[in-house]
Amino acid sequence: MVKTQKPLIAIFSLALAILLISNIASAITINSVETTTLAPGEEGTIRIEIENNLNDQTEDISFRLDFTGLPFIPIGNSEFSVNELDEDEDDDFTFRIKASQDIVPGDYEIPYTLQYSINGVEKPAREGSIGVTVQADPELSYTISTETPVQGRQGQITLRIVNKGLADAKFVNVRVVP
């Protein structure tokens, strides 16, 4: 009889540990993040959906984006908050941002901090980052000039290519046809 009690005690202990760990787990989760692709100097949005996935009501929920040292600025607020979320309730936070005029196209990470309380007890802040893509197109223009353009004589042709776009032009091929 002692041998059968040990496996039952172990199973009961494991179930209790799983239950305790699930109650310690974060009550607020980020369900989805939607971002618009930006171009230099352009405005866009970041939409974050959060959800309370535990049985407790959460209070004083705050979501903050940190733009320190980044080539983005918030249009309006960089922090949103909601007073409470009941169990299985979700909410959206929509941030408007603008990319600087001189931003280099590429992928950027914007750090965030999520804070909340459960039953009046403030939980440790959760931190992470949200990815934003900045894209731009090159815009090539050219001019051709000649020196001593006399037929039958050797001369010089100058081809000048200028990128007026906001992105680098890579792998450009020029083909000169007589």
PDB file of N, CA, C and O in Angstrom, residues 101-170:
ATOM      1  N   GLN A 101      12.770  62.053 -41.153  1.00  0.00           N
ATOM      2  CA  GLN A 101      13.046  62.243 -42.583  1.00  0.00           C
ATOM      3  C   GLN A 101      14.322  61.543 -43.021  1.00  0.00           C
ATOM      4  O   GLN A 101      14.420  61.071 -44.147  1.00  0.00           O
ATOM      5  N   ASP A 102      15.312  61.480 -42.134  1.00  0.00           N
ATOM      6  CA  ASP A 102      16.613  60.937 -42.519  1.00  0.00           C
ATOM      7  C   ASP A 102      16.848  59.504 -42.022  1.00  0.00           C
ATOM      8  O   ASP A 102      17.982  59.041 -41.971  1.00  0.00           O
ATOM      9  N   ILE A 103      15.787  58.805 -41.686  1.00  0.00           N
ATOM     10  CA  ILE A 103      15.926  57.431 -41.202  1.00  0.00           C
ATOM     11  C   ILE A 103      16.459  56.532 -42.319  1.00  0.00           C
ATOM     12  O   ILE A 103      16.120  56.701 -43.490  1.00  0.00           O
ATOM     13  N   VAL A 104      17.306  55.604 -41.957  1.00  0.00           N
ATOM     14  CA  VAL A 104      17.835  54.625 -42.907  1.00  0.00           C
ATOM     15  C   VAL A 104      16.835  53.468 -42.988  1.00  0.00           C
ATOM     16  O   VAL A 104      16.437  52.922 -41.952  1.00  0.00           O
ATOM     17  N   PRO A 105      16.384  53.111 -44.186  1.00  0.00           N
ATOM     18  CA  PRO A 105      15.444  51.988 -44.304  1.00  0.00           C
ATOM     19  C   PRO A 105      16.017  50.717 -43.687  1.00  0.00           C
ATOM     20  O   PRO A 105      17.217  50.456 -43.759  1.00  0.00           O
ATOM     21  N   GLY A 106      15.156  49.958 -43.049  1.00  0.00           N
ATOM     22  CA  GLY A 106      15.556  48.710 -42.398  1.00  0.00           C
ATOM     23  C   GLY A 106      14.539  48.313 -41.347  1.00  0.00           C
ATOM     24  O   GLY A 106      13.442  48.866 -41.267  1.00  0.00           O
ATOM     25  N   ASP A 107      14.926  47.338 -40.531  1.00  0.00           N
ATOM     26  CA  ASP A 107      14.064  46.845 -39.455  1.00  0.00           C
ATOM     27  C   ASP A 107      14.523  47.448 -38.137  1.00  0.00           C
ATOM     28  O   ASP A 107      15.721  47.474 -37.840  1.00  0.00           O
ATOM     29  N   TYR A 108      13.570  47.897 -37.337  1.00  0.00           N
ATOM     30  CA  TYR A 108      13.855  48.541 -36.057  1.00  0.00           C
ATOM     31  C   TYR A 108      13.050  47.864 -34.953  1.00  0.00           C
ATOM     32  O   TYR A 108      11.969  47.340 -35.206  1.00  0.00           O
ATOM     33  N   GLU A 109      13.582  47.894 -33.734  1.00  0.00           N
ATOM     34  CA  GLU A 109      12.885  47.393 -32.566  1.00  0.00           C
ATOM     35  C   GLU A 109      12.563  48.559 -31.645  1.00  0.00           C
ATOM     36  O   GLU A 109      13.442  49.345 -31.309  1.00  0.00           O
ATOM     37  N   ILE A 110      11.304  48.663 -31.242  1.00  0.00           N
ATOM     38  CA  ILE A 110      10.875  49.684 -30.297  1.00  0.00           C
ATOM     39  C   ILE A 110      10.576  48.977 -28.975  1.00  0.00           C
ATOM     40  O   ILE A 110       9.666  48.142 -28.910  1.00  0.00           O
ATOM     41  N   PRO A 111      11.340  49.279 -27.919  1.00  0.00           N
ATOM     42  CA  PRO A 111      11.106  48.627 -26.625  1.00  0.00           C
ATOM     43  C   PRO A 111       9.763  49.041 -26.012  1.00  0.00           C
ATOM     44  O   PRO A 111       9.300  50.165 -26.211  1.00  0.00           O
ATOM     45  N   TYR A 112       9.163  48.107 -25.275  1.00  0.00           N
ATOM     46  CA  TYR A 112       7.926  48.410 -24.555  1.00  0.00           C
ATOM     47  C   TYR A 112       8.029  47.933 -23.116  1.00  0.00           C
ATOM     48  O   TYR A 112       8.841  47.069 -22.782  1.00  0.00           O
ATOM     49  N   THR A 113       7.169  48.514 -22.266  1.00  0.00           N
ATOM     50  CA  THR A 113       7.021  48.088 -20.878  1.00  0.00           C
ATOM     51  C   THR A 113       5.531  47.928 -20.605  1.00  0.00           C
ATOM     52  O   THR A 113       4.745  48.822 -20.910  1.00  0.00           O
ATOM     53  N   LEU A 114       5.157  46.781 -20.047  1.00  0.00           N
ATOM     54  CA  LEU A 114       3.778  46.484 -19.687  1.00  0.00           C
ATOM     55  C   LEU A 114       3.716  46.330 -18.173  1.00  0.00           C
ATOM     56  O   LEU A 114       4.451  45.521 -17.603  1.00  0.00           O
ATOM     57  N   GLN A 115       2.848  47.119 -17.519  1.00  0.00           N
ATOM     58  CA  GLN A 115       2.702  47.047 -16.072  1.00  0.00           C
ATOM     59  C   GLN A 115       1.230  46.896 -15.732  1.00  0.00           C
ATOM     60  O   GLN A 115       0.362  47.417 -16.440  1.00  0.00           O
ATOM     61  N   TYR A 116       0.948  46.198 -14.610  1.00  0.00           N
ATOM     62  CA  TYR A 116      -0.419  46.015 -14.162  1.00  0.00           C
ATOM     63  C   TYR A 116      -0.416  45.539 -12.715  1.00  0.00           C
ATOM     64  O   TYR A 116       0.620  45.152 -12.178  1.00  0.00           O
ATOM     65  N   SER A 117      -1.612  45.551 -12.109  1.00  0.00           N
ATOM     66  CA  SER A 117      -1.799  45.057 -10.747  1.00  0.00           C
ATOM     67  C   SER A 117      -2.902  44.014 -10.742  1.00  0.00           C
ATOM     68  O   SER A 117      -3.815  44.054 -11.570  1.00  0.00           O
ATOM     69  N   ILE A 118      -2.799  43.070  -9.794  1.00  0.00           N
ATOM     70  CA  ILE A 118      -3.852  42.084  -9.565  1.00  0.00           C
ATOM     71  C   ILE A 118      -4.223  42.174  -8.097  1.00  0.00           C
ATOM     72  O   ILE A 118      -3.357  42.036  -7.224  1.00  0.00           O
ATOM     73  N   ASN A 119      -5.493  42.407  -7.842  1.00  0.00           N
ATOM     74  CA  ASN A 119      -6.001  42.537  -6.472  1.00  0.00           C
ATOM     75  C   ASN A 119      -5.182  43.545  -5.662  1.00  0.00           C
ATOM     76  O   ASN A 119      -4.842  43.314  -4.507  1.00  0.00           O
ATOM     77  N   GLY A 120      -4.826  44.656  -6.293  1.00  0.00           N
ATOM     78  CA  GLY A 120      -4.097  45.715  -5.601  1.00  0.00           C
ATOM     79  C   GLY A 120      -2.602  45.476  -5.454  1.00  0.00           C
ATOM     80  O   GLY A 120      -1.895  46.311  -4.903  1.00  0.00           O
ATOM     81  N   VAL A 121      -2.108  44.353  -5.945  1.00  0.00           N
ATOM     82  CA  VAL A 121      -0.674  44.041  -5.846  1.00  0.00           C
ATOM     83  C   VAL A 121      -0.038  44.272  -7.210  1.00  0.00           C
ATOM     84  O   VAL A 121      -0.411  43.625  -8.198  1.00  0.00           O
ATOM     85  N   GLU A 122       0.917  45.195  -7.256  1.00  0.00           N
ATOM     86  CA  GLU A 122       1.589  45.489  -8.524  1.00  0.00           C
ATOM     87  C   GLU A 122       2.505  44.332  -8.909  1.00  0.00           C
ATOM     88  O   GLU A 122       3.318  43.869  -8.111  1.00  0.00           O
ATOM     89  N   LYS A 123       2.346  43.856 -10.121  1.00  0.00           N
ATOM     90  CA  LYS A 123       3.159  42.750 -10.643  1.00  0.00           C
ATOM     91  C   LYS A 123       4.433  43.312 -11.267  1.00  0.00           C
ATOM     92  O   LYS A 123       4.470  44.467 -11.688  1.00  0.00           O
ATOM     93  N   PRO A 124       5.488  42.494 -11.366  1.00  0.00           N
ATOM     94  CA  PRO A 124       6.717  42.982 -12.010  1.00  0.00           C
ATOM     95  C   PRO A 124       6.451  43.398 -13.455  1.00  0.00           C
ATOM     96  O   PRO A 124       5.681  42.759 -14.169  1.00  0.00           O
ATOM     97  N   ALA A 125       7.088  44.479 -13.864  1.00  0.00           N
ATOM     98  CA  ALA A 125       6.920  44.987 -15.231  1.00  0.00           C
ATOM     99  C   ALA A 125       7.457  43.973 -16.225  1.00  0.00           C
ATOM    100  O   ALA A 125       8.471  43.322 -15.980  1.00  0.00           O
ATOM    101  N   ARG A 126       6.760  43.826 -17.338  1.00  0.00           N
ATOM    102  CA  ARG A 126       7.227  42.978 -18.436  1.00  0.00           C
ATOM    103  C   ARG A 126       7.788  43.885 -19.514  1.00  0.00           C
ATOM    104  O   ARG A 126       7.204  44.909 -19.839  1.00  0.00           O
ATOM    105  N   GLU A 127       8.916  43.488 -20.062  1.00  0.00           N
ATOM    106  CA  GLU A 127       9.551  44.281 -21.110  1.00  0.00           C
ATOM    107  C   GLU A 127       9.758  43.426 -22.345  1.00  0.00           C
ATOM    108  O   GLU A 127       9.887  42.210 -22.260  1.00  0.00           O
ATOM    109  N   GLY A 128       9.783  44.079 -23.483  1.00  0.00           N
ATOM    110  CA  GLY A 128      10.005  43.402 -24.753  1.00  0.00           C
ATOM    111  C   GLY A 128      10.201  44.444 -25.827  1.00  0.00           C
ATOM    112  O   GLY A 128      10.477  45.612 -25.539  1.00  0.00           O
ATOM    113  N   SER A 129      10.042  44.043 -27.064  1.00  0.00           N
ATOM    114  CA  SER A 129      10.172  45.002 -28.164  1.00  0.00           C
ATOM    115  C   SER A 129       9.206  44.645 -29.282  1.00  0.00           C
ATOM    116  O   SER A 129       8.782  43.500 -29.414  1.00  0.00           O
ATOM    117  N   ILE A 130       8.883  45.665 -30.068  1.00  0.00           N
ATOM    118  CA  ILE A 130       7.975  45.538 -31.203  1.00  0.00           C
ATOM    119  C   ILE A 130       8.773  45.879 -32.455  1.00  0.00           C
ATOM    120  O   ILE A 130       9.494  46.878 -32.476  1.00  0.00           O
ATOM    121  N   GLY A 131       8.669  45.075 -33.483  1.00  0.00           N
ATOM    122  CA  GLY A 131       9.401  45.319 -34.723  1.00  0.00           C
ATOM    123  C   GLY A 131       8.645  46.238 -35.669  1.00  0.00           C
ATOM    124  O   GLY A 131       7.437  46.110 -35.841  1.00  0.00           O
ATOM    125  N   VAL A 132       9.381  47.181 -36.247  1.00  0.00           N
ATOM    126  CA  VAL A 132       8.823  48.108 -37.231  1.00  0.00           C
ATOM    127  C   VAL A 132       9.753  48.114 -38.440  1.00  0.00           C
ATOM    128  O   VAL A 132      10.973  48.151 -38.282  1.00  0.00           O
ATOM    129  N   THR A 133       9.184  48.093 -39.636  1.00  0.00           N
ATOM    130  CA  THR A 133       9.965  48.103 -40.867  1.00  0.00           C
ATOM    131  C   THR A 133       9.826  49.447 -41.560  1.00  0.00           C
ATOM    132  O   THR A 133       8.719  49.971 -41.692  1.00  0.00           O
ATOM    133  N   VAL A 134      10.972  49.981 -41.981  1.00  0.00           N
ATOM    134  CA  VAL A 134      10.996  51.218 -42.763  1.00  0.00           C
ATOM    135  C   VAL A 134      11.513  50.844 -44.146  1.00  0.00           C
ATOM    136  O   VAL A 134      12.583  50.241 -44.272  1.00  0.00           O
ATOM    137  N   GLN A 135      10.742  51.190 -45.173  1.00  0.00           N
ATOM    138  CA  GLN A 135      11.133  50.884 -46.547  1.00  0.00           C
ATOM    139  C   GLN A 135      11.135  52.163 -47.373  1.00  0.00           C
ATOM    140  O   GLN A 135      10.369  53.084 -47.107  1.00  0.00           O
ATOM    141  N   ALA A 136      11.993  52.180 -48.355  1.00  0.00           N
ATOM    142  CA  ALA A 136      12.036  53.294 -49.303  1.00  0.00           C
ATOM    143  C   ALA A 136      12.565  52.748 -50.624  1.00  0.00           C
ATOM    144  O   ALA A 136      13.215  51.698 -50.671  1.00  0.00           O
ATOM    145  N   ASP A 137      12.287  53.458 -51.698  1.00  0.00           N
ATOM    146  CA  ASP A 137      12.737  53.036 -53.014  1.00  0.00           C
ATOM    147  C   ASP A 137      13.790  54.012 -53.533  1.00  0.00           C
ATOM    148  O   ASP A 137      13.692  55.220 -53.293  1.00  0.00           O
ATOM    149  N   PRO A 138      14.771  53.489 -54.255  1.00  0.00           N
ATOM    150  CA  PRO A 138      15.688  54.410 -54.930  1.00  0.00           C
ATOM    151  C   PRO A 138      14.973  55.049 -56.116  1.00  0.00           C
ATOM    152  O   PRO A 138      14.013  54.486 -56.655  1.00  0.00           O
ATOM    153  N   GLU A 139      15.409  56.223 -56.494  1.00  0.00           N
ATOM    154  CA  GLU A 139      14.856  56.913 -57.665  1.00  0.00           C
ATOM    155  C   GLU A 139      16.037  57.441 -58.471  1.00  0.00           C
ATOM    156  O   GLU A 139      16.649  58.445 -58.108  1.00  0.00           O
ATOM    157  N   LEU A 140      16.378  56.710 -59.526  1.00  0.00           N
ATOM    158  CA  LEU A 140      17.565  57.045 -60.309  1.00  0.00           C
ATOM    159  C   LEU A 140      17.219  57.984 -61.462  1.00  0.00           C
ATOM    160  O   LEU A 140      16.223  57.791 -62.157  1.00  0.00           O
ATOM    161  N   SER A 141      18.072  58.985 -61.638  1.00  0.00           N
ATOM    162  CA  SER A 141      17.973  59.850 -62.812  1.00  0.00           C
ATOM    163  C   SER A 141      19.376  59.955 -63.412  1.00  0.00           C
ATOM    164  O   SER A 141      20.370  59.694 -62.735  1.00  0.00           O
ATOM    165  N   TYR A 142      19.446  60.315 -64.678  1.00  0.00           N
ATOM    166  CA  TYR A 142      20.762  60.368 -65.317  1.00  0.00           C
ATOM    167  C   TYR A 142      20.844  61.556 -66.266  1.00  0.00           C
ATOM    168  O   TYR A 142      19.833  62.074 -66.739  1.00  0.00           O
ATOM    169  N   THR A 143      22.073  61.966 -66.513  1.00  0.00           N
ATOM    170  CA  THR A 143      22.361  62.978 -67.525  1.00  0.00           C
ATOM    171  C   THR A 143      23.554  62.491 -68.335  1.00  0.00           C
ATOM    172  O   THR A 143      24.428  61.793 -67.824  1.00  0.00           O
ATOM    173  N   ILE A 144      23.578  62.877 -69.613  1.00  0.00           N
ATOM    174  CA  ILE A 144      24.689  62.523 -70.500  1.00  0.00           C
ATOM    175  C   ILE A 144      25.229  63.813 -71.085  1.00  0.00           C
ATOM    176  O   ILE A 144      24.475  64.667 -71.553  1.00  0.00           O
ATOM    177  N   SER A 145      26.540  63.949 -71.036  1.00  0.00           N
ATOM    178  CA  SER A 145      27.178  65.104 -71.676  1.00  0.00           C
ATOM    179  C   SER A 145      28.376  64.601 -72.486  1.00  0.00           C
ATOM    180  O   SER A 145      28.934  63.548 -72.202  1.00  0.00           O
ATOM    181  N   THR A 146      28.723  65.362 -73.513  1.00  0.00           N
ATOM    182  CA  THR A 146      29.849  64.961 -74.374  1.00  0.00           C
ATOM    183  C   THR A 146      30.844  66.107 -74.494  1.00  0.00           C
ATOM    184  O   THR A 146      30.494  67.282 -74.380  1.00  0.00           O
ATOM    185  N   GLU A 147      32.084  65.732 -74.731  1.00  0.00           N
ATOM    186  CA  GLU A 147      33.151  66.696 -75.029  1.00  0.00           C
ATOM    187  C   GLU A 147      33.569  66.475 -76.469  1.00  0.00           C
ATOM    188  O   GLU A 147      33.744  65.339 -76.886  1.00  0.00           O
ATOM    189  N   THR A 148      33.716  67.512 -77.187  1.00  0.00           N
ATOM    190  CA  THR A 148      34.091  67.476 -78.611  1.00  0.00           C
ATOM    191  C   THR A 148      33.281  66.439 -79.389  1.00  0.00           C
ATOM    192  O   THR A 148      33.823  65.472 -79.912  1.00  0.00           O
ATOM    193  N   PRO A 149      31.978  66.643 -79.509  1.00  0.00           N
ATOM    194  CA  PRO A 149      31.156  65.670 -80.222  1.00  0.00           C
ATOM    195  C   PRO A 149      31.234  65.857 -81.742  1.00  0.00           C
ATOM    196  O   PRO A 149      30.291  66.316 -82.375  1.00  0.00           O
ATOM    197  N   VAL A 150      32.370  65.518 -82.298  1.00  0.00           N
ATOM    198  CA  VAL A 150      32.543  65.623 -83.738  1.00  0.00           C
ATOM    199  C   VAL A 150      32.594  64.206 -84.296  1.00  0.00           C
ATOM    200  O   VAL A 150      33.361  63.360 -83.824  1.00  0.00           O
ATOM    201  N   GLN A 151      31.800  63.980 -85.329  1.00  0.00           N
ATOM    202  CA  GLN A 151      31.732  62.650 -85.919  1.00  0.00           C
ATOM    203  C   GLN A 151      33.076  62.291 -86.532  1.00  0.00           C
ATOM    204  O   GLN A 151      33.712  63.094 -87.217  1.00  0.00           O
ATOM    205  N   GLY A 152      33.518  61.071 -86.260  1.00  0.00           N
ATOM    206  CA  GLY A 152      34.783  60.592 -86.792  1.00  0.00           C
ATOM    207  C   GLY A 152      35.966  60.922 -85.889  1.00  0.00           C
ATOM    208  O   GLY A 152      37.078  60.522 -86.167  1.00  0.00           O
ATOM    209  N   ARG A 153      35.760  61.683 -84.869  1.00  0.00           N
ATOM    210  CA  ARG A 153      36.834  62.013 -83.926  1.00  0.00           C
ATOM    211  C   ARG A 153      36.554  61.370 -82.583  1.00  0.00           C
ATOM    212  O   ARG A 153      35.409  61.177 -82.193  1.00  0.00           O
ATOM    213  N   GLN A 154      37.639  61.126 -81.880  1.00  0.00           N
ATOM    214  CA  GLN A 154      37.518  60.552 -80.550  1.00  0.00           C
ATOM    215  C   GLN A 154      37.074  61.643 -79.578  1.00  0.00           C
ATOM    216  O   GLN A 154      37.556  62.781 -79.639  1.00  0.00           O
ATOM    217  N   GLY A 155      36.162  61.322 -78.712  1.00  0.00           N
ATOM    218  CA  GLY A 155      35.675  62.283 -77.723  1.00  0.00           C
ATOM    219  C   GLY A 155      35.417  61.583 -76.393  1.00  0.00           C
ATOM    220  O   GLY A 155      35.796  60.433 -76.187  1.00  0.00           O
ATOM    221  N   GLN A 156      34.784  62.305 -75.525  1.00  0.00           N
ATOM    222  CA  GLN A 156      34.499  61.758 -74.198  1.00  0.00           C
ATOM    223  C   GLN A 156      33.019  61.952 -73.896  1.00  0.00           C
ATOM    224  O   GLN A 156      32.460  63.027 -74.102  1.00  0.00           O
ATOM    225  N   ILE A 157      32.414  60.887 -73.402  1.00  0.00           N
ATOM    226  CA  ILE A 157      31.019  60.937 -72.977  1.00  0.00           C
ATOM    227  C   ILE A 157      31.004  60.770 -71.458  1.00  0.00           C
ATOM    228  O   ILE A 157      31.635  59.869 -70.918  1.00  0.00           O
ATOM    229  N   THR A 158      30.272  61.650 -70.789  1.00  0.00           N
ATOM    230  CA  THR A 158      30.138  61.556 -69.338  1.00  0.00           C
ATOM    231  C   THR A 158      28.697  61.197 -69.012  1.00  0.00           C
ATOM    232  O   THR A 158      27.765  61.886 -69.434  1.00  0.00           O
ATOM    233  N   LEU A 159      28.539  60.115 -68.263  1.00  0.00           N
ATOM    234  CA  LEU A 159      27.234  59.659 -67.812  1.00  0.00           C
ATOM    235  C   LEU A 159      27.183  59.880 -66.303  1.00  0.00           C
ATOM    236  O   LEU A 159      28.010  59.349 -65.566  1.00  0.00           O
ATOM    237  N   ARG A 160      26.219  60.658 -65.861  1.00  0.00           N
ATOM    238  CA  ARG A 160      26.091  60.936 -64.431  1.00  0.00           C
ATOM    239  C   ARG A 160      24.761  60.357 -63.960  1.00  0.00           C
ATOM    240  O   ARG A 160      23.697  60.692 -64.488  1.00  0.00           O
ATOM    241  N   ILE A 161      24.842  59.478 -62.939  1.00  0.00           N
ATOM    242  CA  ILE A 161      23.651  58.834 -62.374  1.00  0.00           C
ATOM    243  C   ILE A 161      23.481  59.349 -60.943  1.00  0.00           C
ATOM    244  O   ILE A 161      24.421  59.319 -60.150  1.00  0.00           O
ATOM    245  N   VAL A 162      22.289  59.834 -60.647  1.00  0.00           N
ATOM    246  CA  VAL A 162      21.989  60.387 -59.324  1.00  0.00           C
ATOM    247  C   VAL A 162      20.808  59.633 -58.725  1.00  0.00           C
ATOM    248  O   VAL A 162      19.804  59.401 -59.404  1.00  0.00           O
ATOM    249  N   ASN A 163      20.949  59.248 -57.459  1.00  0.00           N
ATOM    250  CA  ASN A 163      19.855  58.613 -56.730  1.00  0.00           C
ATOM    251  C   ASN A 163      19.120  59.692 -55.940  1.00  0.00           C
ATOM    252  O   ASN A 163      19.611  60.198 -54.942  1.00  0.00           O
ATOM    253  N   LYS A 164      17.924  60.058 -56.388  1.00  0.00           N
ATOM    254  CA  LYS A 164      17.103  61.055 -55.702  1.00  0.00           C
ATOM    255  C   LYS A 164      16.186  60.420 -54.660  1.00  0.00           C
ATOM    256  O   LYS A 164      15.482  61.110 -53.943  1.00  0.00           O
ATOM    257  N   GLY A 165      16.196  59.098 -54.598  1.00  0.00           N
ATOM    258  CA  GLY A 165      15.323  58.382 -53.668  1.00  0.00           C
ATOM    259  C   GLY A 165      15.880  58.358 -52.261  1.00  0.00           C
ATOM    260  O   GLY A 165      16.980  58.853 -51.987  1.00  0.00           O
ATOM    261  N   LEU A 166      15.131  57.749 -51.368  1.00  0.00           N
ATOM    262  CA  LEU A 166      15.502  57.694 -49.957  1.00  0.00           C
ATOM    263  C   LEU A 166      16.165  56.385 -49.560  1.00  0.00           C
ATOM    264  O   LEU A 166      16.520  56.207 -48.404  1.00  0.00           O
ATOM    265  N   ALA A 167      16.334  55.474 -50.505  1.00  0.00           N
ATOM    266  CA  ALA A 167      17.002  54.204 -50.228  1.00  0.00           C
ATOM    267  C   ALA A 167      18.226  54.079 -51.117  1.00  0.00           C
ATOM    268  O   ALA A 167      18.294  54.677 -52.197  1.00  0.00           O
ATOM    269  N   ASP A 168      19.193  53.296 -50.658  1.00  0.00           N
ATOM    270  CA  ASP A 168      20.380  53.054 -51.461  1.00  0.00           C
ATOM    271  C   ASP A 168      20.021  52.233 -52.691  1.00  0.00           C
ATOM    272  O   ASP A 168      19.172  51.344 -52.639  1.00  0.00           O
ATOM    273  N   ALA A 169      20.680  52.540 -53.788  1.00  0.00           N
ATOM    274  CA  ALA A 169      20.533  51.739 -55.002  1.00  0.00           C
ATOM    275  C   ALA A 169      21.683  50.745 -55.019  1.00  0.00           C
ATOM    276  O   ALA A 169      22.841  51.127 -54.928  1.00  0.00           O
ATOM    277  N   LYS A 170      21.361  49.481 -55.108  1.00  0.00           N
ATOM    278  CA  LYS A 170      22.385  48.437 -55.089  1.00  0.00           C
ATOM    279  C   LYS A 170      22.289  47.634 -56.376  1.00  0.00           C
ATOM    280  O   LYS A 170      21.218  47.490 -56.953  1.00  0.00           O
TER     281      LYS A 170
END
